[in-house]
CSV table of C-alpha atoms in Angstrom, one decimal:
chain,number,residue,atom,x,y,z
A,27,UNK,CA,0.0,0.0,0.0
A,28,UNK,CA,1.3,3.4,-0.8
A,29,UNK,CA,0.6,6.5,1.1
A,30,UNK,CA,-2.2,7.1,-1.4
A,31,UNK,CA,-3.9,3.9,-0.2
A,32,UNK,CA,-4.5,5.4,3.2
A,33,UNK,CA,-7.5,7.6,3.7
A,34,UNK,CA,-6.2,10.9,2.4
A,35,UNK,CA,-8.9,12.8,4.3
A,36,UNK,CA,-7.9,11.1,7.6
A,37,UNK,CA,-4.2,11.8,6.9
A,38,UNK,CA,-4.9,15.4,6.1
A,39,UNK,CA,-7.0,15.8,9.2
A,40,UNK,CA,-4.3,14.3,11.4
A,41,UNK,CA,-1.6,16.5,9.8
A,42,UNK,CA,-3.7,19.6,10.4
A,43,UNK,CA,-4.5,18.6,13.9
A,44,UNK,CA,-0.8,18.0,14.8
A,45,UNK,CA,0.2,21.3,13.1
A,46,UNK,CA,-2.4,23.3,14.9
A,47,UNK,CA,-1.8,21.7,18.3
A,48,UNK,CA,1.8,22.8,18.1
A,49,UNK,CA,0.8,26.4,16.9
A,50,UNK,CA,2.7,26.0,13.6
A,51,UNK,CA,1.5,27.9,10.6
A,52,UNK,CA,1.6,26.4,7.1
A,53,UNK,CA,4.5,28.8,6.2
A,54,UNK,CA,6.5,27.7,9.3
A,55,UNK,CA,5.9,24.0,8.5
A,56,UNK,CA,7.0,24.6,4.9
A,57,UNK,CA,10.2,26.3,6.0
A,58,UNK,CA,11.0,23.6,8.7
A,59,UNK,CA,10.2,20.6,6.5
A,60,UNK,CA,11.4,21.8,3.1
A,61,UNK,CA,8.0,20.8,1.7
A,62,UNK,CA,6.2,23.5,-0.2
A,63,UNK,CA,3.3,25.3,1.4
A,64,UNK,CA,1.0,24.3,-1.5
A,65,UNK,CA,1.9,20.6,-1.1
A,66,UNK,CA,1.2,20.8,2.7
A,67,UNK,CA,-2.1,22.5,2.0
A,68,UNK,CA,-3.1,19.8,-0.6
A,69,UNK,CA,-2.2,17.0,1.9
A,70,UNK,CA,-4.2,18.7,4.6
A,71,UNK,CA,-7.2,19.0,2.3
A,72,UNK,CA,-6.9,15.3,1.4
A,73,UNK,CA,-6.3,16.2,-2.2
A,74,UNK,CA,-2.8,14.8,-2.6
A,75,UNK,CA,-0.8,11.9,-1.2
A,76,UNK,CA,2.7,12.6,0.0
A,77,UNK,CA,5.6,10.3,-0.6
A,78,UNK,CA,7.0,8.4,2.4
A,79,UNK,CA,10.0,10.8,2.5
A,80,UNK,CA,7.7,13.9,2.3
A,81,UNK,CA,5.5,12.4,5.1
A,82,UNK,CA,8.6,11.8,7.2
A,83,UNK,CA,9.8,15.3,6.6
A,84,UNK,CA,6.5,16.8,7.8
A,85,UNK,CA,6.4,14.5,10.8
A,86,UNK,CA,10.0,15.4,11.7
A,87,UNK,CA,9.3,19.1,11.3
A,88,UNK,CA,6.4,18.7,13.8
A,89,UNK,CA,8.5,16.7,16.2
A,90,UNK,CA,6.4,13.6,15.8
A,91,UNK,CA,6.4,10.3,13.9
A,92,UNK,CA,4.9,9.4,10.5
A,93,UNK,CA,2.9,6.7,12.4
A,94,UNK,CA,1.0,9.4,14.3
A,95,UNK,CA,0.0,11.0,11.0
A,96,UNK,CA,-1.2,7.7,9.6
A,97,UNK,CA,-3.1,6.1,12.4
A,98,UNK,CA,-5.2,7.0,15.4
A,99,UNK,CA,-3.5,6.5,18.8
A,100,UNK,CA,-4.3,3.4,20.9
A,101,UNK,CA,-5.0,3.8,24.6
A,102,UNK,CA,-5.0,0.1,25.6
A,103,UNK,CA,-2.3,-1.3,27.9
A,104,UNK,CA,-1.8,-4.2,25.4
A,105,UNK,CA,-2.0,-3.6,21.6
A,106,UNK,CA,-1.6,-6.4,19.1
A,107,UNK,CA,-0.9,-5.2,15.6
A,108,UNK,CA,-1.8,-8.0,13.2
A,109,UNK,CA,0.1,-8.1,10.0
A,110,UNK,CA,-2.9,-7.0,8.0
A,111,UNK,CA,-3.4,-4.0,10.3
A,112,UNK,CA,0.2,-2.7,10.2
A,113,UNK,CA,0.6,0.5,8.2
A,114,UNK,CA,2.7,-0.5,5.2
A,115,UNK,CA,3.9,2.1,2.7
A,116,UNK,CA,5.4,1.2,-0.7
A,117,UNK,CA,7.3,3.6,-2.8
A,118,UNK,CA,7.4,3.4,-6.6
A,119,UNK,CA,11.1,2.5,-6.4
A,120,UNK,CA,10.1,-0.8,-4.8
A,121,UNK,CA,10.9,-0.4,-1.2
A,122,UNK,CA,8.5,-0.9,1.7
A,123,UNK,CA,8.2,0.6,5.1
A,124,UNK,CA,6.0,-1.3,7.6
A,125,UNK,CA,5.3,0.4,11.0
A,126,UNK,CA,5.3,-2.3,13.7
A,127,UNK,CA,4.6,-0.1,16.7
A,128,UNK,CA,1.2,1.4,17.7
A,129,UNK,CA,0.7,5.1,18.2
A,130,UNK,CA,0.5,5.8,21.9
A,131,UNK,CA,-0.6,8.9,23.8
A,132,UNK,CA,2.5,11.1,24.6
A,133,UNK,CA,4.9,8.6,23.1
A,134,UNK,CA,6.9,9.6,20.0
A,135,UNK,CA,8.4,6.2,19.0
A,136,UNK,CA,8.4,4.1,15.9
A,137,UNK,CA,9.5,0.5,15.3
A,138,UNK,CA,9.8,0.0,11.5
A,139,UNK,CA,10.6,-2.9,9.2
A,140,UNK,CA,12.0,-1.8,5.8
A,141,UNK,CA,12.5,-4.0,2.7
A,142,UNK,CA,14.8,-2.5,0.0
A,143,UNK,CA,15.5,-4.2,-3.3
A,144,UNK,CA,19.0,-4.5,-4.6
A,145,UNK,CA,20.4,-1.2,-5.9
A,146,UNK,CA,17.6,1.0,-4.5
A,147,UNK,CA,18.2,4.2,-2.6
A,148,UNK,CA,15.5,5.0,0.0
A,149,UNK,CA,16.6,8.6,0.3
A,150,UNK,CA,17.6,11.2,2.9
A,151,UNK,CA,15.6,12.0,6.0
A,152,UNK,CA,15.8,15.3,7.9
A,153,UNK,CA,17.3,15.5,11.4
A,154,UNK,CA,14.9,15.1,14.3
A,155,UNK,CA,14.9,17.2,17.4
A,156,UNK,CA,18.0,17.2,19.6
A,157,UNK,CA,17.9,14.2,22.0
A,158,UNK,CA,16.2,11.9,19.4
A,159,UNK,CA,17.7,8.4,19.0
A,160,UNK,CA,17.7,5.8,16.2
A,161,UNK,CA,18.8,2.2,16.2
A,162,UNK,CA,19.2,0.1,13.1
A,163,UNK,CA,19.5,-3.7,12.8
A,164,UNK,CA,20.1,-5.5,9.5
A,165,UNK,CA,18.3,-8.8,9.3
A,166,UNK,CA,19.5,-9.6,5.7
A,167,UNK,CA,21.6,-8.0,3.0
A,168,UNK,CA,23.6,-4.8,2.9
A,169,UNK,CA,22.7,-1.3,3.9
A,170,UNK,CA,24.6,1.9,3.6
A,171,UNK,CA,23.5,4.3,6.3
A,172,UNK,CA,24.8,7.9,5.7
A,173,UNK,CA,24.8,10.1,8.8
A,174,UNK,CA,25.6,13.8,8.2
A,175,UNK,CA,27.4,12.8,5.0
A,176,UNK,CA,29.4,10.0,6.4
A,177,UNK,CA,28.5,6.5,5.0
A,178,UNK,CA,28.5,3.4,7.2
A,179,UNK,CA,28.1,0.0,5.5
A,180,UNK,CA,26.2,-2.6,7.5
A,181,UNK,CA,25.7,-6.3,6.5
A,182,UNK,CA,23.6,-9.1,7.8
A,183,UNK,CA,23.5,-9.1,11.6
A,184,UNK,CA,25.1,-5.7,12.1
A,185,UNK,CA,23.5,-3.1,14.3
A,186,UNK,CA,24.0,0.6,14.7
A,187,UNK,CA,23.0,3.5,16.9
A,188,UNK,CA,23.1,7.2,16.0
A,189,UNK,CA,21.8,10.5,17.4
A,190,UNK,CA,18.6,11.2,15.5
A,191,UNK,CA,19.4,14.9,15.3
A,192,UNK,CA,21.5,14.3,12.2
A,193,UNK,CA,20.4,13.9,8.5
A,194,UNK,CA,20.3,10.3,7.7
A,195,UNK,CA,20.0,8.4,4.4
A,196,UNK,CA,19.6,4.7,3.5
A,197,UNK,CA,20.6,2.8,0.4
A,198,UNK,CA,21.0,-0.9,-0.6
A,199,UNK,CA,24.1,-0.9,-2.8
A,200,UNK,CA,24.2,-4.7,-2.6
A,201,UNK,CA,23.1,-7.4,-5.0
A,202,UNK,CA,20.3,-8.8,-2.9
A,203,UNK,CA,17.3,-7.6,-1.1
A,204,UNK,CA,17.9,-5.9,2.3
A,205,UNK,CA,15.6,-6.1,5.3
A,206,UNK,CA,16.4,-3.9,8.2
A,207,UNK,CA,14.6,-2.6,11.4
A,208,UNK,CA,14.6,0.9,12.8
A,209,UNK,CA,13.7,1.8,16.3
A,210,UNK,CA,13.2,5.6,16.6
A,211,UNK,CA,12.5,7.7,19.6
A,212,UNK,CA,11.8,11.4,18.7
A,213,UNK,CA,12.6,13.8,21.5
A,214,UNK,CA,9.9,16.2,22.6
A,215,UNK,CA,12.1,18.3,24.8
A,216,UNK,CA,11.9,21.4,22.6
A,217,UNK,CA,8.2,21.0,22.2
A,218,UNK,CA,7.5,20.6,25.9
A,219,UNK,CA,9.3,23.9,26.8
């Protein structure tokens, strides 16, 4: 399922709600995310589907996760996410991002499984707020993780931590499919003060 397969009206409503709850104007969000004001407006109206990278840029600029923009938060003490109910986003380049964690009140955390075909670049993601953390674990294949311009090559079984307040990019330069997991905690320190 691509971002377009989700209810665009629901996505737009959640984006607008998160933006307004933080007191951020369309212009300020455009500046912070690098996404045009007109694109943000179209997404908020449910008229246009963003790419996964654009959705991540908007979430990062708001100090939240893409999962919060895609799904309603769960309030239960135990949440089972069946495979069929996990938000899965597929990009035209062939890579898939599946969100394995529920959206919880007051928690800005994502656990993600990503599948990237051989030779495919996922793209660059914006830096999160200071104090954010990301962890990567490669289940299979090769993954190049570029942090603030410095590439790090990981292979099957390798893991990595990096401060999430750095630009980060992912690419599979190998000859086989890569499957990797990301655990991401977005800091809300700046937002809470």
